[in-house]
XYZ file of C-alpha atoms in Angstrom:
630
model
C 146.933 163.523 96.788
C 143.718 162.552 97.850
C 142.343 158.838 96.524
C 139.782 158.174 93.840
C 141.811 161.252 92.259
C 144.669 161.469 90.171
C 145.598 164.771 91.724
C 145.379 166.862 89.124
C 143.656 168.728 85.934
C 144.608 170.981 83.452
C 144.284 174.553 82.418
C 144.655 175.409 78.805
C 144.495 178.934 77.951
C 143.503 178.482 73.764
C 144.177 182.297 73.371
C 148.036 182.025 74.291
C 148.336 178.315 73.521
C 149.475 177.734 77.300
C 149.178 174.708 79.751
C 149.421 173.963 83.202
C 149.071 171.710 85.659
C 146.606 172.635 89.126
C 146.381 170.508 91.739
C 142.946 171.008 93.156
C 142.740 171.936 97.177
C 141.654 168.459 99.106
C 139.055 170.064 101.090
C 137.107 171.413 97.436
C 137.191 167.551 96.337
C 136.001 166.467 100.141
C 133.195 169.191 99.945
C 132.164 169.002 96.029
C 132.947 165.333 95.190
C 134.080 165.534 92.215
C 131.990 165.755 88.546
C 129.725 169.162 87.995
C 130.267 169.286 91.788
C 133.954 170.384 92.051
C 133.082 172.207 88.367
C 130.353 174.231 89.505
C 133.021 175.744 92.409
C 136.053 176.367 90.039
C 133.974 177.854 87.513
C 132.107 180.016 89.882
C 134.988 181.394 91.421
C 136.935 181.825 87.992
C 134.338 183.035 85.225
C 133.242 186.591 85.314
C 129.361 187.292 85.947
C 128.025 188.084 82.706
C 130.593 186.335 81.015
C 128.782 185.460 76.975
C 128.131 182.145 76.203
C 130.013 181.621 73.178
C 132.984 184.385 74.498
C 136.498 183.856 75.319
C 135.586 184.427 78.879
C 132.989 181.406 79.269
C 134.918 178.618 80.587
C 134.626 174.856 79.652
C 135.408 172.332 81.776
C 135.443 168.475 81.447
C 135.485 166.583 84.615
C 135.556 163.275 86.171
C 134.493 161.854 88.973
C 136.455 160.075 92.212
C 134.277 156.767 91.341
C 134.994 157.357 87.680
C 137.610 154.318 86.674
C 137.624 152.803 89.586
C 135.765 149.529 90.509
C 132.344 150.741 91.421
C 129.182 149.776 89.867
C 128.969 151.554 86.871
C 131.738 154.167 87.868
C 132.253 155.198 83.620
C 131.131 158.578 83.185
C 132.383 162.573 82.823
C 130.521 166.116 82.569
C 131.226 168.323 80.171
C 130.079 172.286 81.869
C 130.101 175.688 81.018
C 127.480 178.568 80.853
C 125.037 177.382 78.955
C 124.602 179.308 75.365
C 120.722 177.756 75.847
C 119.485 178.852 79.391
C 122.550 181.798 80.239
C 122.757 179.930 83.055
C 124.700 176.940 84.633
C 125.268 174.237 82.241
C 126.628 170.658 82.129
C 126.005 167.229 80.109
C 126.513 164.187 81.349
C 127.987 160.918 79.552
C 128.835 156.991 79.695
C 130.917 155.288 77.610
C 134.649 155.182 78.060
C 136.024 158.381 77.728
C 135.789 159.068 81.185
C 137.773 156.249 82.612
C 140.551 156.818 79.691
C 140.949 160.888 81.234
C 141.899 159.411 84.611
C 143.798 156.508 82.798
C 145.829 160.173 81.055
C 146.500 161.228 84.551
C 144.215 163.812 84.446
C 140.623 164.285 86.982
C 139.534 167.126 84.560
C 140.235 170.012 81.809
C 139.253 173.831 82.107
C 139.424 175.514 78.544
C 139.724 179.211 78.537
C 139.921 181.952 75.509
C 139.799 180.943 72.150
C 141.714 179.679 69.574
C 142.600 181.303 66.567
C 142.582 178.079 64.648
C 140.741 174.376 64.895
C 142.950 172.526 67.622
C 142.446 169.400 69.880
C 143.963 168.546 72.862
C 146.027 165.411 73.560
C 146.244 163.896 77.276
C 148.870 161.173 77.251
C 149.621 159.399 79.831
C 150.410 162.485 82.439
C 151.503 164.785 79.393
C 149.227 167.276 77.675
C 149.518 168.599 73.985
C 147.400 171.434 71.363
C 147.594 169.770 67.700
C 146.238 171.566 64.871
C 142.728 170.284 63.647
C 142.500 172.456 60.395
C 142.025 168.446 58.834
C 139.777 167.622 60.808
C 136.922 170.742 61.110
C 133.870 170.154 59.357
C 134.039 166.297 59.425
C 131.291 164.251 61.622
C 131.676 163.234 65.180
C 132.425 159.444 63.570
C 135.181 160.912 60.845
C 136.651 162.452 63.087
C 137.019 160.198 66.252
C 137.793 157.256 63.880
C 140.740 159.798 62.331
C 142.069 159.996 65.846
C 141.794 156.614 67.275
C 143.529 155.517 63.660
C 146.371 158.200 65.042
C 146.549 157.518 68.388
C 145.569 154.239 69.408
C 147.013 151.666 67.663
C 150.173 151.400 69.181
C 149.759 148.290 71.535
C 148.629 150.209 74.497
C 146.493 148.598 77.368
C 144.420 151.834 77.314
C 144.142 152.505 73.570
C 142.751 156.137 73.046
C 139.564 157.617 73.424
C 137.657 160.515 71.870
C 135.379 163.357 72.844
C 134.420 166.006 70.159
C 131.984 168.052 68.566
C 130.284 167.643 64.979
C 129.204 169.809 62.161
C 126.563 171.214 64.675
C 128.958 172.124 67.529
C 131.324 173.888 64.657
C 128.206 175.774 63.143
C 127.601 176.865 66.974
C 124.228 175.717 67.457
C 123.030 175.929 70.915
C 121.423 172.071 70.634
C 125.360 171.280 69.906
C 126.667 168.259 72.444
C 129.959 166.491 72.880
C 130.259 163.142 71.838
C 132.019 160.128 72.097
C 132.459 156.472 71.863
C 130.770 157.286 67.856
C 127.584 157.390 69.572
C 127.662 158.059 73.495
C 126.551 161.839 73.590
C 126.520 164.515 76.896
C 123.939 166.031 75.513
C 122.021 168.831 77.025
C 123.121 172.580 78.155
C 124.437 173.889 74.471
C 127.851 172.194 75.777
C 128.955 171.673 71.987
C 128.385 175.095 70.798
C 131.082 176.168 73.671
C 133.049 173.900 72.211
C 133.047 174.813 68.663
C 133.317 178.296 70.163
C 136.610 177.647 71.188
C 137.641 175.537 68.003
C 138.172 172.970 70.007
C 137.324 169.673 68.134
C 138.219 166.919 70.006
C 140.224 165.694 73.568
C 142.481 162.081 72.485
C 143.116 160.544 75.725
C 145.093 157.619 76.421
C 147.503 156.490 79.091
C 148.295 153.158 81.031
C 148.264 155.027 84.492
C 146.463 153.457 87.768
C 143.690 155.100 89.898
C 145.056 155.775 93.723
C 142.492 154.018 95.599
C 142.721 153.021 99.887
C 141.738 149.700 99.140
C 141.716 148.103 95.895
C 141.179 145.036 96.945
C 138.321 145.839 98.887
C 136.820 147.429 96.165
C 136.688 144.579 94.246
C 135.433 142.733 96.889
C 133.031 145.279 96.535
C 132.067 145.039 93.157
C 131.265 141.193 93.442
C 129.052 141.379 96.298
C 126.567 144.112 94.748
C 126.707 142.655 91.358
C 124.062 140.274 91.977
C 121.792 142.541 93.826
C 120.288 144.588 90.764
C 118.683 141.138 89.380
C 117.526 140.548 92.950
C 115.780 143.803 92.888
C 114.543 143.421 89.681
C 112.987 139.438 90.764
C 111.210 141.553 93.638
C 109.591 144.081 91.386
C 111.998 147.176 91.685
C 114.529 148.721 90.025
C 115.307 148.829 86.365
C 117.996 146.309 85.901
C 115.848 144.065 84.058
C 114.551 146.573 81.443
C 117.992 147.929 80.716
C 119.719 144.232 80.353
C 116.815 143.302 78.116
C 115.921 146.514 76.240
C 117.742 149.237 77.133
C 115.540 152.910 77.314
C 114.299 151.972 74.068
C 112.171 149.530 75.889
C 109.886 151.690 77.460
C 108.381 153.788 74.402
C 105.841 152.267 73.097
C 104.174 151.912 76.669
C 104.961 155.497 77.173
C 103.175 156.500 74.325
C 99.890 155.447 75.745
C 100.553 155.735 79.120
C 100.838 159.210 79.308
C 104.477 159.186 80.339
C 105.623 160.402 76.815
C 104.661 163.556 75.315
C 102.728 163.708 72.051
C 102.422 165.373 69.184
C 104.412 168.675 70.351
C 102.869 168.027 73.975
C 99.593 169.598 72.564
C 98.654 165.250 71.574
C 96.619 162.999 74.034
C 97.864 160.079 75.496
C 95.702 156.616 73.833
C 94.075 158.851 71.536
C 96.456 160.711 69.025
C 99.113 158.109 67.795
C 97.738 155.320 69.007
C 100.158 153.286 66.026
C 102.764 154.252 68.431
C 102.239 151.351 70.806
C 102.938 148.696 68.456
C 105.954 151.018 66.193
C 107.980 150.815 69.256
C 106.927 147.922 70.937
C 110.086 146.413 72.605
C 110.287 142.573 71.571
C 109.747 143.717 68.117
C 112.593 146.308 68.181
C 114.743 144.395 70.029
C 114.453 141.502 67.698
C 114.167 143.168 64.387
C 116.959 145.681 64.716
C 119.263 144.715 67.569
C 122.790 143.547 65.848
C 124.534 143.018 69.296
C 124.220 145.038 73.131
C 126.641 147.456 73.934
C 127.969 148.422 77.364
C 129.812 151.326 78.143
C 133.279 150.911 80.382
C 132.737 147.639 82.448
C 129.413 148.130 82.755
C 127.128 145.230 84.202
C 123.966 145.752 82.341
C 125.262 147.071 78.905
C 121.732 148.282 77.792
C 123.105 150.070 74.853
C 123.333 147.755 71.517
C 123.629 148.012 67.763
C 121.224 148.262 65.086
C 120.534 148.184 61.790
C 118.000 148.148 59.352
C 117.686 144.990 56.794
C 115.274 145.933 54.349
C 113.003 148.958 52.780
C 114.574 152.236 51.137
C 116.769 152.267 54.274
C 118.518 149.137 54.663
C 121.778 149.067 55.488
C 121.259 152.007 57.944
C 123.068 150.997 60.937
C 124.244 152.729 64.177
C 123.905 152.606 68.103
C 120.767 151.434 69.343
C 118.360 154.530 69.769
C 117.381 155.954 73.050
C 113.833 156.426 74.625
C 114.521 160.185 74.844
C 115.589 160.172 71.214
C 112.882 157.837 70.421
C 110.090 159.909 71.840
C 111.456 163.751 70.822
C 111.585 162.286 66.968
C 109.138 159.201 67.527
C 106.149 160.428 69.570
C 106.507 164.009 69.392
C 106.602 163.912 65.431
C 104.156 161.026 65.303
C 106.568 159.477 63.269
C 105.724 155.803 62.834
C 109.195 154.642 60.943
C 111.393 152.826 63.338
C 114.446 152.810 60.520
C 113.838 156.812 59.636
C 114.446 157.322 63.583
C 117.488 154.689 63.242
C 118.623 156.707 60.798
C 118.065 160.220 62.463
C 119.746 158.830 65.458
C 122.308 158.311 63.129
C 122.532 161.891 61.941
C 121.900 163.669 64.908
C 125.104 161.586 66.746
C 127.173 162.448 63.279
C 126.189 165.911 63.771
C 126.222 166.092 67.367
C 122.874 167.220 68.473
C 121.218 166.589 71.672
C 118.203 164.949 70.417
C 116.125 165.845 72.921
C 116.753 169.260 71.299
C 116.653 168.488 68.257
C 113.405 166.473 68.196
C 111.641 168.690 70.400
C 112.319 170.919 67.579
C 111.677 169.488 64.508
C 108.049 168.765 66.402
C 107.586 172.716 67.245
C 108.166 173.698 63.421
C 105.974 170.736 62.107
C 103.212 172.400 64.063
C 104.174 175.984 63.414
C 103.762 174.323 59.588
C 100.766 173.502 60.378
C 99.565 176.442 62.137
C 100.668 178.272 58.700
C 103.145 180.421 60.929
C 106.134 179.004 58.561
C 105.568 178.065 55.194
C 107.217 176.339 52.262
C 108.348 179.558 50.932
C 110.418 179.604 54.515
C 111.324 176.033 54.404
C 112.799 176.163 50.948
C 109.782 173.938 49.309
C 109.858 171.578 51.846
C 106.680 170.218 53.406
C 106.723 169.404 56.762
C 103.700 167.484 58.885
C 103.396 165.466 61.199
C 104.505 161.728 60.848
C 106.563 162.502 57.423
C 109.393 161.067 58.525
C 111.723 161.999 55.317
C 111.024 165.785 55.776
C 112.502 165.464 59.317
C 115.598 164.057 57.984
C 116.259 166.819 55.647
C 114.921 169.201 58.199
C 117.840 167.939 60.549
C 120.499 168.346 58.002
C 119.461 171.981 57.602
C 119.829 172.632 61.174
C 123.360 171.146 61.103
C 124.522 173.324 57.786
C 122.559 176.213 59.342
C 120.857 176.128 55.836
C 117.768 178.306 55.260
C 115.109 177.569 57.617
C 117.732 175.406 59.655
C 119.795 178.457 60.590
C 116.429 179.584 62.128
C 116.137 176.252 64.184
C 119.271 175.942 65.202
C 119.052 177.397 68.522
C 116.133 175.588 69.822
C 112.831 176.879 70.049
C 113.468 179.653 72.181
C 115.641 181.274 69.934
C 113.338 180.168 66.440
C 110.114 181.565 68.181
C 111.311 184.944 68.620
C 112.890 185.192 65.154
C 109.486 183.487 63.817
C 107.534 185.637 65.832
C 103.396 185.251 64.517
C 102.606 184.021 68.318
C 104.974 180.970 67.706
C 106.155 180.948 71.539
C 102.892 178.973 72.756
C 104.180 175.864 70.339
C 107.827 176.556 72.001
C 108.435 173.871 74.614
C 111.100 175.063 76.472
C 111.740 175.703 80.049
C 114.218 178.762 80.855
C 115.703 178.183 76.939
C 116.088 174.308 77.298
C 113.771 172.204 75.230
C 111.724 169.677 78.248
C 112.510 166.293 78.387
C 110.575 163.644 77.259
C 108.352 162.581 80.403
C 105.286 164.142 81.359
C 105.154 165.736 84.874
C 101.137 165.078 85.074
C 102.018 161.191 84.454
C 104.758 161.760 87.250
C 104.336 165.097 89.111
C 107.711 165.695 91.034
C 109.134 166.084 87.589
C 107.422 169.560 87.533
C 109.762 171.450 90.076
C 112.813 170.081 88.438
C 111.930 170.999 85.049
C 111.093 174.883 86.895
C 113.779 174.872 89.323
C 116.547 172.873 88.987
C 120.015 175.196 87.467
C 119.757 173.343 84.518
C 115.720 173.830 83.514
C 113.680 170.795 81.277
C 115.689 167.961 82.659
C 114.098 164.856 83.829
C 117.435 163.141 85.696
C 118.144 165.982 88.312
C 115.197 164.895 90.872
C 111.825 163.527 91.189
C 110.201 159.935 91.227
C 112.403 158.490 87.937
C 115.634 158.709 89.354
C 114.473 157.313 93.108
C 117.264 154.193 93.725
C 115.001 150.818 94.318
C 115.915 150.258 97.541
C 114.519 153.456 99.198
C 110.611 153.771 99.705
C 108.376 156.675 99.117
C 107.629 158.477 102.723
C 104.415 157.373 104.542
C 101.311 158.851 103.143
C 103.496 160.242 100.234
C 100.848 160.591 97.210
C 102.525 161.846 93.935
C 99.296 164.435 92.944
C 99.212 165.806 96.765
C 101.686 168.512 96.147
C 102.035 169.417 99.829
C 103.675 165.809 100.350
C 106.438 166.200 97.554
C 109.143 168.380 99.204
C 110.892 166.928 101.539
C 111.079 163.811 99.293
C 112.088 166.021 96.667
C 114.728 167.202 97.900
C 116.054 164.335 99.013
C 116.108 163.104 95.592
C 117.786 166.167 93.816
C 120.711 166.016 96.698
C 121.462 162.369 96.349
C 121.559 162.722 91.951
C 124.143 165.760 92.620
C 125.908 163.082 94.581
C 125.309 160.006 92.199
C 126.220 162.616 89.071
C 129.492 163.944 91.171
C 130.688 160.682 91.939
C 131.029 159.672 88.286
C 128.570 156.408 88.680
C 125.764 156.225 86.019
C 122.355 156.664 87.002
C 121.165 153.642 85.808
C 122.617 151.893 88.444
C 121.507 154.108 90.928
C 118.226 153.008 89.483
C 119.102 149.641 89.830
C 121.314 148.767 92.875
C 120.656 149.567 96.320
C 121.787 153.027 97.126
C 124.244 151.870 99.711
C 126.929 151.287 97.301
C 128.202 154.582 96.546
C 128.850 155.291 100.426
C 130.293 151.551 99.780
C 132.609 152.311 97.162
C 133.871 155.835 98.010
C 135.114 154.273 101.542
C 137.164 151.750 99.402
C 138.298 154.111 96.491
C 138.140 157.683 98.309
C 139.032 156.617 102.248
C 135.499 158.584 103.091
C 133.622 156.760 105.736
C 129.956 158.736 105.826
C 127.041 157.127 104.840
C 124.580 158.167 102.073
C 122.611 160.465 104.397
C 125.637 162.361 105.702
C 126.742 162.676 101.342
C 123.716 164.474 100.889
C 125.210 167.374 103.016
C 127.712 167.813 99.804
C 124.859 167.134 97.625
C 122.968 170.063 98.730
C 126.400 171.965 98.708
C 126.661 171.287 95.351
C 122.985 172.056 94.192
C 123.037 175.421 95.986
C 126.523 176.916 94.034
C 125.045 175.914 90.743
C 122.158 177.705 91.733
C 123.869 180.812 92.811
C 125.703 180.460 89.522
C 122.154 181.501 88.301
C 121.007 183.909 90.674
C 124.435 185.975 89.776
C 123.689 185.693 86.038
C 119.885 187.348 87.100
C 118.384 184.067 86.932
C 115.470 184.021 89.535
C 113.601 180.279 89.103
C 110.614 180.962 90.621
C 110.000 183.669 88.271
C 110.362 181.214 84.979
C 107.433 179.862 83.490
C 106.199 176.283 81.887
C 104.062 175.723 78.988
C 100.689 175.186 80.278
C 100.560 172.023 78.078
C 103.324 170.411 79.839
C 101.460 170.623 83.561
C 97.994 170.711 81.879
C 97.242 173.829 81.967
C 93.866 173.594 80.698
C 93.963 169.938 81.742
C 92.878 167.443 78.689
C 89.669 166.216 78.250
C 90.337 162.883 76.549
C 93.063 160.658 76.476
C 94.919 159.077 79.626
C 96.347 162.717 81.328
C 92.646 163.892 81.329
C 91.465 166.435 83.757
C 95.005 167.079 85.539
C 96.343 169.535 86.197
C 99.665 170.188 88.150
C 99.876 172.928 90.608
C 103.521 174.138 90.147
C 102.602 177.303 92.913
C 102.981 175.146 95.395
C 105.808 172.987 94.354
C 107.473 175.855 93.872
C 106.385 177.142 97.412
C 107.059 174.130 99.292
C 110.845 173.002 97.358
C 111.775 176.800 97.695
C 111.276 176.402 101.658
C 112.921 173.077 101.900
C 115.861 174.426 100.311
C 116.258 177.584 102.433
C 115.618 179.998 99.338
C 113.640 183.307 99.802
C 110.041 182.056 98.135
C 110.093 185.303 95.646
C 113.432 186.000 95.205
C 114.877 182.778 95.359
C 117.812 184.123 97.430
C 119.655 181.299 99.964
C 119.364 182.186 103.732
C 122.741 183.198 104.784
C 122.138 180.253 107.834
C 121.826 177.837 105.574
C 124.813 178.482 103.507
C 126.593 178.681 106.411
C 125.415 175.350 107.668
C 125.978 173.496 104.666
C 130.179 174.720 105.312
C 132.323 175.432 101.732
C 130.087 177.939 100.425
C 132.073 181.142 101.111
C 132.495 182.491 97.758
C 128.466 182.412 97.577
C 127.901 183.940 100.871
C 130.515 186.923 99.657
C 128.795 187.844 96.822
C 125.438 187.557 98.343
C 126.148 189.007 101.851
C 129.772 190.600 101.697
C-alpha cells in the first residue's frame, strides 16, 4: 500500500445493491496523484463513450487526495466527477471543509457509484466498512435537514472523528444541471452538474466517520513540516504577494466591491461597464463594512491556517435574523454584480438558499442575471414568469426566482439547466444574453481585466472556470517570465501552461488552492516526500500534471468535444470592445491563445488531437493512445 493512501476505494453498483473493495494499481496513484487525477483514468477506462449524463452508465466518483488528511498546508479537500450533465464532457467539483479528511479517516481514498437505484439510498463509510441505508426519509429535505439528520444519527457516539456529510438538495433531486454536492451545511463542490448525477442515482448523501490513521513515511517530518511553512504565507503577504492576508482578514468576500469597479467582476449580465453601471457596488460590498456588520465568527475548514470562511447574519431590516456561512466573491458577484443587486442581506439570504438547495451559485446567479435581461429584452414576460417581475437590482424577485428553479416550478423548470439549456427552449435570439462557455455558465472574473483567463475558460475540459490556469491561481513565490506582458498574447503560453499543469497537481494532491496562492510552491514537493515517500521536485510533478490534463481532455475529444471549435460570448473577451467604463477598447484575441496553448500542449491546432510523441513522452497514457492510434 502506497503512503498518503489508505489503499483502497469502493465500488458500489446502486442497480444490484453490491459493494466491493479495489485496491488501486501503485503505478496509476504514482502517475495520476490522486484527486480528479487518478478519477479522470478510472473513469476513462470504465465509462462507455457516449455514456448519458443522467444514465445508469455515467459513473460518479468521489475522490481524495494523497495530501488530503495528512499534515500539509491546507491538505482538506475531495472532488466529486462524472460526465458532466452541463458541458457532455469531463466533469468534477472541487471542495474544502472536512469531509474529505473524514473519507480517509473511513478507510477509504475514494467512491465510484455505478447504475441506479431504484429507491433514495445513502452510503455509510465506517471506519473500513461500507453500508446502502434507505433515504426514503430523507429525499426532498435541504442539504442542512438532511446533513443535520445524519450527523444527529451518526455522530454522536463519542468518536474522535465524529461523522461527516456530503449530499445533494432539493436541486440535485429535481436533477438540475446547476445541482452541486455539499457539505459541512455550507461548503459546496460546485461546478460540472455534479449534483444532478447524484440525484440521478438517488443517492442523497455519503456519512463518513472512522478513527483510522493516514500511512505516511514520515509523520514526524511532516509535522516538522507544517511548522516551518506556517509562517511563510504572512511573510509573503508583509512583502506584497500572495493572498494570505486577504483571506485571514476577509475571506473572497473581500475583494468585490473593488472588483466591481476594477473591471475584474462582470456586470450587469457581462453586457455592464466597469465604474460606470453599478457604481453603488463599491461601497455595498466594501470589505470593512461587511466584515464588521455581518461577520458572527471566521470559519476554517479541516485544520486550516487561514480559515477565511466565517458566519453571518443579518441584525436588522425585513431580513434579520437571516444567518448562514459567510458569502463568497463568486457568489457575491453572479447574484451581487451581475444582478446589480445592492442588498448585502438579500444575497446573505440567497447564499442561504442556494447552499439549502444545492446550487452552484456561479450557476445559479449567472442565471438569474441572463433571465433579468431576457425580461428586459421582452423575450420572457410575466405571463412566463407566473406574474413575477423581474429587473435588474430587485433583489426579492431573485429570491423567488431561485426557489422556482429548485421546485422546477413554471419558469424555474425552464432555468434549471443553465442558460444553455433555457436559451434554446426560450428561443427569440436569447443565446447572445447566454453566458456560457461549452454549457457551463463563466466564472466571475473578466479575462480582458486578466487575459490568460481566456484560454482556460475556451480550453480547459471543464469550460468557464477561472481556477484551472491563468494569472489568479499563480503561487506567490514564482515570477511572471521576463518580458511576460498579460495583453501580448504571443507571451502567454508557455506560462500558461505551466500554470494549468501545476493546478492539476495542486487539485490532485488534495491541498486547497488558497494556499497555493499563499505559500511558496515548494511545499507540496515538501509534503508529498514526507506523506507519499516521492522525492521529485515541483518541476518534475508537472510531468503528472500534464498527464493528468491530457486524459481529461481526451475524455472530451472521445465524447466529440473539439475545444478549439467552441466559442465565447463576444462580451466576455470584448468583442466589440467597450467604449466607456474601465475594460474600454480591449479586446482579447482568443485566435491566438488558442493557437499558441494548442502548440504548447502538443494538440493538432484544428482538431485538437494529442501527438502520439507526446503521449508517449508523458508515459501512463496508453488507454488514450489506443483509442486514438490503435
Amino acid at each position: 500500500m502506497a503512503n498518503g493512501y489508505m489503499g483502497k476505494i469502493l465500488n458500489v453498483d446502486l442497480s444490484s445493491g453490491t459493494l466491493s473493495d479495489e485496491v488501486i494499481a501503485d503505478d496509476i496513484l504514482r502517475d495520476y496523484v490522486g484527486g480528479y487525477g487518478v478519477a479522470a483514468r478510472l473513469l476513462y477506462e470504465r465509462m462507455p463513450a457516449g455514456a448519458a449524463p443522467l444514465g445508469p452508465e455515467n459513473l460518479l466518483a468521489v475522490f481524495t487526495g494523497p495530501l488530503t488528511g495528512s499534515p500539509s498546508i491546507e491538505g482538506n479537500r475531495f472532488v466529486v466527477c462524472c460526465k458532466s450533465p452541463l458541458t457532455g464532457g469531463w466533469g468534477d467539483a472541487n471542495c474544502g471543509g472536512t469531509f474529505g479528511p473524514a473519507m480517509k479517516a473511513a478507510g477509504y481514498d475514494g467512491v465510484i457509484f455505478s447504475g441506479i437505484s431504484s429507491k433514495p439510498v445513502y452510503l455509510l463509510l465506517d471506519d473500513g466498512a461500507a453500508s446502502l441505508h434507505d433515504a426514503s426519509d430523507l429525499w426532498g429535505q435541504d442539504a442542512n435537514e438532511a446533513e443535520e439528520a445524519l450527523q444527529k444519527e451518526y455522530g454522536g457516539d463519542g468518536r474522535v472523528s465524529k461523522a461527516q456529510v456530503a449530499l445533494i438538495g432539493q436541486a440535485g433531486e429535481n436533477l438540475s444541471y446547476m445541482a452541486c454536492v455539499m457539505n459541512d451545511y455550507g461548503r459546496a463542490a460546485g461546478r460540472s452538474g455534479v449534483g444532478a448525477v447524484m440525484g440521478s442515482k438517488k443517492v442523497k448523501a455519503i456519512v463518513a466517520r472512522g478513527e483510522q490513521e493516514l500511512p505516511m513515511l514520515d509523520a514526524d517530518a511532516a509535522a516538522a513540516t507544517r511548522r516551518r511553512y506556517i509562517p511563510t504565507g504572512k511573510e509573503l503577504a508583509d512583502r506584497g504577494k500572495g493572498g494570505y492576508d486577504t483571506f485571514v482578514d476577509y475571506g473572497t468576500i473581500g475583494i468585490t466591491g473593488e472588483s466591481s469597479y476594477s473591471g475584474d467582476g462582470p456586470i450587469k449580465n457581462w453586457g455592464g461597464r466597469a465604474n460606470v453601471d453599478f457604481k453603488e457596488g463599491r461601497d455595498v460590498y466594501e470589505q470593512d463594512t461587511l466584515i464588521e456588520t455581518y461577520q458572527d465568527r471566521k470559519y476554517g475548514c479541516w485544520r486550516c491556517t487561514m480559515s477565511c470562511g466565517g458566519h453571518m447574519s443579518v441584525k436588522e431590516g425585513p431580513l434579520a435574523g437571516t444567518k448562514h456561512h459567510k458569502v463568497e466573491y463568486e457568489t457575491a458577484a453572479a447574484f451581487g454584480l451581475m444582478n446589480m443587486m445592492p442588498s448585502f442581506p438579500h444575497l446573505l439570504k440567497l447564499n442561504e438558499l442556494c447552499n439549502r438547495f444545492g446550487f452552484d451559485t456561479i450557476s445559479a446567479g449567472v442565471t438569474t442575471s441572463f433571465a433579468v435581461e431576457c425580461f428586459e429584452e421582452g423575450l420572457i414576460t410575466a405571463e412566463d414568469t407566473g406574474g413575477l417581475e423581474l429587473a435588474w437590482g430587485d433583489a426579492d424577485s431573485l429570491i423567488t426566482l431561485l426557489e422556482m428553479m429548485a421546485h422546477r416550478e413554471g419558469i424555474g423548470d425552464i432555468l434549471a439547466d443553465g442558460v444553455k439549456v433555457a436559451a434554446e427552449k426560450i428561443g427569440k435570439g436569447s443565446e447572445q444574453y447566454a453566458m456560457h462557455v461549452g454549457g457551463s455558465e463563466v466564472a466571475m472574473h473578466d479575462p480582458k481585466f486578466t487575459p490568460g483567463l481566456a484560454p482556460t475558460y475556451k480550453l480547459d475540459a471543464t469550460p468557464g472556470r477561472h481556477t484551472q490556469g491563468g494569472e489568479l491561481v499563480a503561487p506567490p513565490d514564482v515570477d511572471e517570465p521576463a518580458g511576460y506582458d498579460a495583453h501580448k498574447y504571443d507571451t502567454h503560453a508557455d506560462w500558461h501552461k505551466w500554470l494549468v499543469d501545476a493546478v492539476h497537481v495542486v487539485n490532485s494532491s488534495g491541498v486547497c488552492l488558497f494556499a497555493w496562492s499563499s505559500y511558496p510552491h515548494t511545499f507540496i514537493p515538501d509534503f508529498m516526500k514526507d506523506v507519499a515517500g516521492h522525492t521529485g521536485t515541483f518541476d518534475e510533478m508537472l510531468k503528472a500534471g500534464e498527464r493528468i490534463g491530457q486524459i481529461r481532455h481526451a475524455f472530451n475529444l472521445r465524447e466529440g468535444i473539439n475545444p478549439v471549435e467552441i466559442s465565447i460570448p463576444g462580451r466576455i473577451i470584448g468583442d466589440p470592445a467597450q467604449t466607456e467604463g474601465n475594460m474600454r477598447g480591449i479586446t482579447i484575441d482568443i485566435d491566438m491563445q488558442t493557437e499558441k496553448f494548442c502548440k504548447v500542449m502538443g494538440w493538432d491546432g484544428a482538431t485538437a488531437v494529442p501527438s502520439r510523441e507526446r503521449l508517449e513522452s508523458l508515459g501512463g497514457l496508453e488507454p488514450v493512445i489506443a483509442e486514438l492510434y490503435g
